[in-house]
Coordinates of C-alpha atoms and ligand atoms in Angstrom, one line a residue:
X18 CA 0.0 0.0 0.0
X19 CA 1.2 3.5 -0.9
X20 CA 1.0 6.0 1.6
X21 CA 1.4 9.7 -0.1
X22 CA 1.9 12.7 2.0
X23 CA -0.2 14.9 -0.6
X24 CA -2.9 15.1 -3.0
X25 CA -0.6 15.8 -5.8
X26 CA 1.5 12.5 -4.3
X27 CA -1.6 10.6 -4.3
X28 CA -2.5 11.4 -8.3
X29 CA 1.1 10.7 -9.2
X30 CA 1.1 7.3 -7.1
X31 CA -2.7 6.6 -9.1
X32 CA -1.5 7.6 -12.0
X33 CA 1.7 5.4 -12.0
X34 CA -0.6 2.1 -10.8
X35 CA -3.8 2.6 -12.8
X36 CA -5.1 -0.1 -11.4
X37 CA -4.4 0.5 -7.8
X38 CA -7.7 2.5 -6.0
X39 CA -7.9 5.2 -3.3
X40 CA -8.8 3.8 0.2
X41 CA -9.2 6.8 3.1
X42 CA -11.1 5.0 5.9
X43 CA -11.5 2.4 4.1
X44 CA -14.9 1.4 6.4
X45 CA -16.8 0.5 2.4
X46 CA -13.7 -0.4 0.6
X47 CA -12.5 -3.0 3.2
X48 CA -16.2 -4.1 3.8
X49 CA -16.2 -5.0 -0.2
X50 CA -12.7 -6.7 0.1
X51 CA -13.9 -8.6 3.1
X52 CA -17.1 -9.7 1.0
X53 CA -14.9 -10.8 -1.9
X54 CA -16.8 -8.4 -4.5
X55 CA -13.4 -6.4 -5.1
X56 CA -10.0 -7.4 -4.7
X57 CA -7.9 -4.0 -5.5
X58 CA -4.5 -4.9 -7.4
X59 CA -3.1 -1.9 -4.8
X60 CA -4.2 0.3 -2.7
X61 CA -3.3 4.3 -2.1
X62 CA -4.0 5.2 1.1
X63 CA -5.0 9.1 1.8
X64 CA -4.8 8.9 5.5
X65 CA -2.1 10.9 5.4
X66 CA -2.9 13.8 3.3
X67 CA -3.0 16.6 6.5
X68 CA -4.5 18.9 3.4
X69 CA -7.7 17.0 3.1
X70 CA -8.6 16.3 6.3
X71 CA -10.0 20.2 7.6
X72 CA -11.4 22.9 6.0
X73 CA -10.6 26.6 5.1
X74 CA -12.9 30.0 4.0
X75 CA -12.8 30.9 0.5
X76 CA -15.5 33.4 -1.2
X77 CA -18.2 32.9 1.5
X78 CA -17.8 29.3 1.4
X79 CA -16.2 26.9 3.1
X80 CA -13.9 24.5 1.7
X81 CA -14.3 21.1 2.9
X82 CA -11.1 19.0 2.6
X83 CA -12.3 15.1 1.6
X84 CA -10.4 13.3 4.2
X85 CA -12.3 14.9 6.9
X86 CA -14.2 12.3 8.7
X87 CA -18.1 11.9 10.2
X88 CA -16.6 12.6 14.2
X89 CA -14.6 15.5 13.2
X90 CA -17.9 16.4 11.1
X91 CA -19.8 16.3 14.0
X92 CA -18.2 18.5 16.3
X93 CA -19.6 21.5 17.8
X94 CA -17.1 24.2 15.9
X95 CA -18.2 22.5 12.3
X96 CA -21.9 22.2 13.7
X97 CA -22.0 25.9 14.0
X98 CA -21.0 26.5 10.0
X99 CA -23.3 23.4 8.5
X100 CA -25.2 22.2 10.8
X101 CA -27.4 19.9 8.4
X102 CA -23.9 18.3 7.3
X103 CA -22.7 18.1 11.1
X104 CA -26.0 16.4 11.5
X105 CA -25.9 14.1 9.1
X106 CA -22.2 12.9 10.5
X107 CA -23.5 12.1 13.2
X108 CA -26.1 9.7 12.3
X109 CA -23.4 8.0 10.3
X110 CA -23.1 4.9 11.7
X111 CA -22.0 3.6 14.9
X112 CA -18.6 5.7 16.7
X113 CA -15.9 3.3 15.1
X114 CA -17.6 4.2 11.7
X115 CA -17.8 7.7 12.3
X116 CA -13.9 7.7 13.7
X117 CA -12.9 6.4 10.3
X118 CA -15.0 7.4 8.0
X119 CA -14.6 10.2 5.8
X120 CA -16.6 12.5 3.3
X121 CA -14.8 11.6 0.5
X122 CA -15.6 8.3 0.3
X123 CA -19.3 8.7 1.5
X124 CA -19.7 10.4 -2.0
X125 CA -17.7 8.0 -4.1
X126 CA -19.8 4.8 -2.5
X127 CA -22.7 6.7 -3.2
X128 CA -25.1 4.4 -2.0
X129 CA -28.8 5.3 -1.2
X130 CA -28.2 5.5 2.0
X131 CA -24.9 8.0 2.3
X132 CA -26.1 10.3 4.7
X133 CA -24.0 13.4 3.8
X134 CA -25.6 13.1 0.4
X135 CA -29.0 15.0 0.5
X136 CA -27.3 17.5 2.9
X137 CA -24.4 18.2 -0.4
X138 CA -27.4 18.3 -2.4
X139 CA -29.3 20.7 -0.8
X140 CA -26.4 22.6 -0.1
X141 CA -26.0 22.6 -4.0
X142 CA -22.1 21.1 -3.1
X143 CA -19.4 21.7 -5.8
X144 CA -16.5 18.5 -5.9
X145 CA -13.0 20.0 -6.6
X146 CA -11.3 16.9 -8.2
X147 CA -7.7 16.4 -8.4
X148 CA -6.3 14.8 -11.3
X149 CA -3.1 14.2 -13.7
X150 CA -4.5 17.3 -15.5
X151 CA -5.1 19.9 -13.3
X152 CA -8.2 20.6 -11.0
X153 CA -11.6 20.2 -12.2
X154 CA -15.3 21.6 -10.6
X155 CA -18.2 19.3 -10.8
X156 CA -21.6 19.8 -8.9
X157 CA -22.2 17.0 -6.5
X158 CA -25.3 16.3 -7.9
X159 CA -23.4 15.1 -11.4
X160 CA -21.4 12.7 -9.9
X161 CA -24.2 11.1 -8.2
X162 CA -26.5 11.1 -10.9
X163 CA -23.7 9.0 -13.1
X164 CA -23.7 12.2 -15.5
X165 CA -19.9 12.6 -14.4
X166 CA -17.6 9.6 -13.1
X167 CA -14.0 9.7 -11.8
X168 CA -11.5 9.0 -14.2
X169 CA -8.2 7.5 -14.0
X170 CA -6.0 8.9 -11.5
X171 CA -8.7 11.5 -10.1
X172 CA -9.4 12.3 -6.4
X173 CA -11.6 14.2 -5.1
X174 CA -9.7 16.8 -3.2
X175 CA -12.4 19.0 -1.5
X176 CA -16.4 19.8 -1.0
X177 CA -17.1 23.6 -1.8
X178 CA -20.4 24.6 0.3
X179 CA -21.9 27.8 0.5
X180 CA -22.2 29.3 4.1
X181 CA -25.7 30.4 4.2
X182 CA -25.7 31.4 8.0
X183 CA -29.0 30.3 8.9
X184 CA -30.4 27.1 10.0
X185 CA -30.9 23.8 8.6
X186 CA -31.9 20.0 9.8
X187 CA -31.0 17.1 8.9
X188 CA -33.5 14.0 9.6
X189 CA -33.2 10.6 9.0
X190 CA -35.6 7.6 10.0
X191 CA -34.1 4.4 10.1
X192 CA -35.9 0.6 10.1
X193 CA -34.0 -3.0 9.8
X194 CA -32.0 -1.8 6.6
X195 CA -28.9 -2.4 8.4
X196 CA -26.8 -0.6 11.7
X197 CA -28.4 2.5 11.2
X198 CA -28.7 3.0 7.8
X199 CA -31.2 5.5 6.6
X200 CA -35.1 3.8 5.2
X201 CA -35.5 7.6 4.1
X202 CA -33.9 11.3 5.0
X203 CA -35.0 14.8 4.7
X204 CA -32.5 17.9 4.3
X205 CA -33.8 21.6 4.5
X206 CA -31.7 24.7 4.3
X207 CA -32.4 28.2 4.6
X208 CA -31.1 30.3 2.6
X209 CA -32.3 33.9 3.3
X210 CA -29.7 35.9 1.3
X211 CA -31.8 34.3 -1.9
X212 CA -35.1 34.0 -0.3
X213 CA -34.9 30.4 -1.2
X214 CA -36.0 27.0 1.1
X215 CA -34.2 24.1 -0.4
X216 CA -35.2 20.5 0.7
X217 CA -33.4 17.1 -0.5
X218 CA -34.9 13.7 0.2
X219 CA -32.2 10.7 0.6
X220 CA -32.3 7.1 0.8
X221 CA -35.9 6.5 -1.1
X222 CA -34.1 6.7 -4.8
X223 CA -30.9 5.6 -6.2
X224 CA -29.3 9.4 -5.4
X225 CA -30.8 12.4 -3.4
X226 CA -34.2 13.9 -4.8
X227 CA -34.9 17.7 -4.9
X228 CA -38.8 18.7 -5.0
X229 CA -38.2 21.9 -6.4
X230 CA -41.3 22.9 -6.9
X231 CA -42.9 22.6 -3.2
X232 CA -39.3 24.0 -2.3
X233 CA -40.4 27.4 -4.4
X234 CA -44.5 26.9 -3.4
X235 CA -43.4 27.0 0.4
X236 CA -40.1 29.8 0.4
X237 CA -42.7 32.1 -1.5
X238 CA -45.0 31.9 1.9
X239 CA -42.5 32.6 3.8
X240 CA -42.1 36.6 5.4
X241 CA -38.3 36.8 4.8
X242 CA -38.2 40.0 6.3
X243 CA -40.3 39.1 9.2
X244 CA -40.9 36.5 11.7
X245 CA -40.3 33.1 8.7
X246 CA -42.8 31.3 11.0
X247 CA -45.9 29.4 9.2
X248 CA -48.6 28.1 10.0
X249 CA -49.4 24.1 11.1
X250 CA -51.5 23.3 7.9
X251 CA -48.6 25.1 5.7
X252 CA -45.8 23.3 7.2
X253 CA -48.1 19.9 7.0
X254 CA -49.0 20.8 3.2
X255 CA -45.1 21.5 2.6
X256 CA -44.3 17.7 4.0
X257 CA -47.0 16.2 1.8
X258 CA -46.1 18.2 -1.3
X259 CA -42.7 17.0 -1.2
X260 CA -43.6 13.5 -0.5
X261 CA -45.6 13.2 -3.6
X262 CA -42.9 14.8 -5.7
X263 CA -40.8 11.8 -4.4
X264 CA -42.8 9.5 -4.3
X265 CA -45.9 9.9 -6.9
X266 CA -49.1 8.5 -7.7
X267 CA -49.5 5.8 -10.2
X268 CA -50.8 6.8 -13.5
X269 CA -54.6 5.9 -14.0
X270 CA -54.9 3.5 -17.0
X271 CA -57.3 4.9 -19.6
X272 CA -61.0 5.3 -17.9
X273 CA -59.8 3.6 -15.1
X274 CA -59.3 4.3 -11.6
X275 CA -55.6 4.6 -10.5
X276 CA -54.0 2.1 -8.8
X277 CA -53.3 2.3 -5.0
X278 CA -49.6 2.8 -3.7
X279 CA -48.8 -0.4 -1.9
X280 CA -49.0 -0.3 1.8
X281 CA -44.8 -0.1 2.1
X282 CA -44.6 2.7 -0.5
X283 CA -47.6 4.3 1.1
X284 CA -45.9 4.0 4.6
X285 CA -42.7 5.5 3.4
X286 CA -44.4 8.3 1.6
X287 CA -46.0 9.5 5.2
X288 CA -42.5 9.0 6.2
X289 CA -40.9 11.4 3.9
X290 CA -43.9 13.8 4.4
X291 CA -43.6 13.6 8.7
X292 CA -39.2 14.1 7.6
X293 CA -39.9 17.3 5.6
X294 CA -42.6 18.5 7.8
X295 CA -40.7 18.5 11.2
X296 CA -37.6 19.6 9.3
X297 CA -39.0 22.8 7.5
X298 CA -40.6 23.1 11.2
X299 CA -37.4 23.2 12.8
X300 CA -35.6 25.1 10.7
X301 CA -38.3 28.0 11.0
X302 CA -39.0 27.8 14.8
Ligands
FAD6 C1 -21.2 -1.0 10.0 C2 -21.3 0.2 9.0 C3 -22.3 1.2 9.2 C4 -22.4 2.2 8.4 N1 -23.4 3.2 8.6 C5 -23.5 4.2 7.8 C6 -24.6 5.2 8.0 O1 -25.4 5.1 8.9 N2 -24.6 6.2 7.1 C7 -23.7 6.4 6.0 O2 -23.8 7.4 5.3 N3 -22.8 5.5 5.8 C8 -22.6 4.4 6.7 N4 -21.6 3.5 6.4 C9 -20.8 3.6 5.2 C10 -19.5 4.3 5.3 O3 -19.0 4.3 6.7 C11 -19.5 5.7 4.7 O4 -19.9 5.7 3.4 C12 -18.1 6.4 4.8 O5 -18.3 7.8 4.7 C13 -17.1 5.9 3.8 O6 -15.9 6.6 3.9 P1 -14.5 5.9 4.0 O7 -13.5 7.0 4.2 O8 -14.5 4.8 4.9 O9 -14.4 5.3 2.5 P2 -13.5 4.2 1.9 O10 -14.1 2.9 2.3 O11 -12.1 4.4 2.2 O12 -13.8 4.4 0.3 C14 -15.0 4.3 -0.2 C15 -14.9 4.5 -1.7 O13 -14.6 5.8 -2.0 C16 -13.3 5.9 -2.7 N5 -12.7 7.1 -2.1 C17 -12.5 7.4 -0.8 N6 -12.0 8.7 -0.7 C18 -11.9 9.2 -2.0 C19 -11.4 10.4 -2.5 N7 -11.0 11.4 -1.8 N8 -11.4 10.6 -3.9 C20 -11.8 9.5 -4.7 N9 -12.3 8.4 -4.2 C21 -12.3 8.2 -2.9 C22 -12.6 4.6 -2.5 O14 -11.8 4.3 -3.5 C23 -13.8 3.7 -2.4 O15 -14.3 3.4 -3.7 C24 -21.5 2.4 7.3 C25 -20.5 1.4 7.1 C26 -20.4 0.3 7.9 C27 -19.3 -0.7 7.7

């Protein structure tokens, strides 16, 4: 295993061993190995890349290195920039997960169930990728939607996330999916300086899910310049709105009536409509 000091190390190490992958805490990668569904001809560790594993300012946003993992996430100083992210870090898993765990690879598994990813998506979350050409700037949602992959060599080197300085919730109900893992997820942020509400819905689709239109429907009720409470019904009709953009009707057949959801999707739909309900609640109390 190669251990670079750097990111530019760690490009030149994956760029000289094609075949060899990145491994940072390695809690998915060695979980695949251990299962036998990947056996990596070498491995670059980026445990020790000290530039990945905080964060600076730049611009009004914060610059999150990829290395930094769920616990460091978590703590009280990085709750008080993004608290939906801080949230979501530490529902991650159990503590031994969270102590290795990292950012960075949250996004590249990209399964359902990451639980940084509706946060990054509702933060609208750029990727800065290191590679053997340069730097390059992808939104988060591109990679997670398949529209962009990693290619050879390529790291992601940082998360660039607005600082909105207002609140935000993460929420996340969990079943028998696993130790923890999310059955569905609700981010909401706040972002006055744009009079905007933005809401992401993870773990019910293969990446996070934006309702956009109940997210404009419910920031246009909003008095900005006021109080930003709203009433019960509106913060019930918010939850339901975005759980039937996620989770829609079935289409009526020709003169017929529609179909009924089945009682799981049905069940999971009140979930998603209770997550964004008591989130948008929160966020505006
Ligand atoms: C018991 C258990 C419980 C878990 N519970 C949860 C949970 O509740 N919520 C949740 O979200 N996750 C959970 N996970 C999943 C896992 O802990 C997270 O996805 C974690 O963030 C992965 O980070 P890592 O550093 O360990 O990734 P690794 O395992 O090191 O890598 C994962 C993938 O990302 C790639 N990679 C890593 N860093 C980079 C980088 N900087 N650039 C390019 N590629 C990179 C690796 O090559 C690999 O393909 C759980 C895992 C386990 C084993």
């Amino acid at each position: 295993m190669m251990l670079p000091a750097s990111l530019d190390e760690a490009v030149a190490a994956l760029s000289a061993m094609p075949a060899a992958v990145p491994v940072a805490g390695g809690t998915d990668l060695m979980a695949a190995v251990n299962k036998g569904q990947l056996r990596p001809a070498g491995l670059v560790g980026l445990g020790r890349i000290n530039e990945t594993r905080g964060w600076q300012y730049q611009d009004g946003n914060a610059l999150l290195g990829a290395g930094l993992t769920h616990a460091r996430m978590g703590r009280p100083d990085f709750a008080a920039l993004i608290p939906a992210l801080a949230a979501s870090a530490r529902a991650a898993g159990p503590p031994q997960i969270r102590n290795a765990g990292t950012l960075g690879g949250n996004i590249v598994t990209a399964s359902p169930t990451g639980d940084t990813l509706p946060v990054l998506a509702a933060l609208e979350a750029e990727l800065l990728i290191s590679g053997p050409t340069g730097t390059r700037e992808i939104p988060v949602s591109h990679l997670l939607a398949g529209r962009e992959i990693l290619g050879p060599g390529e790291l992601i080197g940082f998360v660039r996330v607005p600082l909105l300085h207002a609140p935000q919730v993460f929420l996340k109900a969990t079943g028998r999916t696993g130790p923890g893992r999310a059955t569905a997820s609700v981010a909401v942020v706040l972002d006055p300086a744009r009079r905007g509400v933005r809401c992401a819905v993870g773990a019910i689709a293969p990446m996070p899910l934006r309702p956009l239109e109940a997210e404009r429907w419910i920031a246009s009720l909003i008095d900005w310049d006021g109080e930003r409470g709203l009433a019960a019904e509106a913060l019930t009709a918010f939850g339901e709105y975005v759980a039937a953009a996620c989770i829609p009707d079935p289409v009526a057949a020709d003169g017929q009536e529609p179909p009924a959801l089945p009682p799981a999707v049905l069940h999971l739909r009140r979930t998603v409509a209770a997550l964004a309900r008591r989130a948008l609640g929160r966020a505006l109390s």
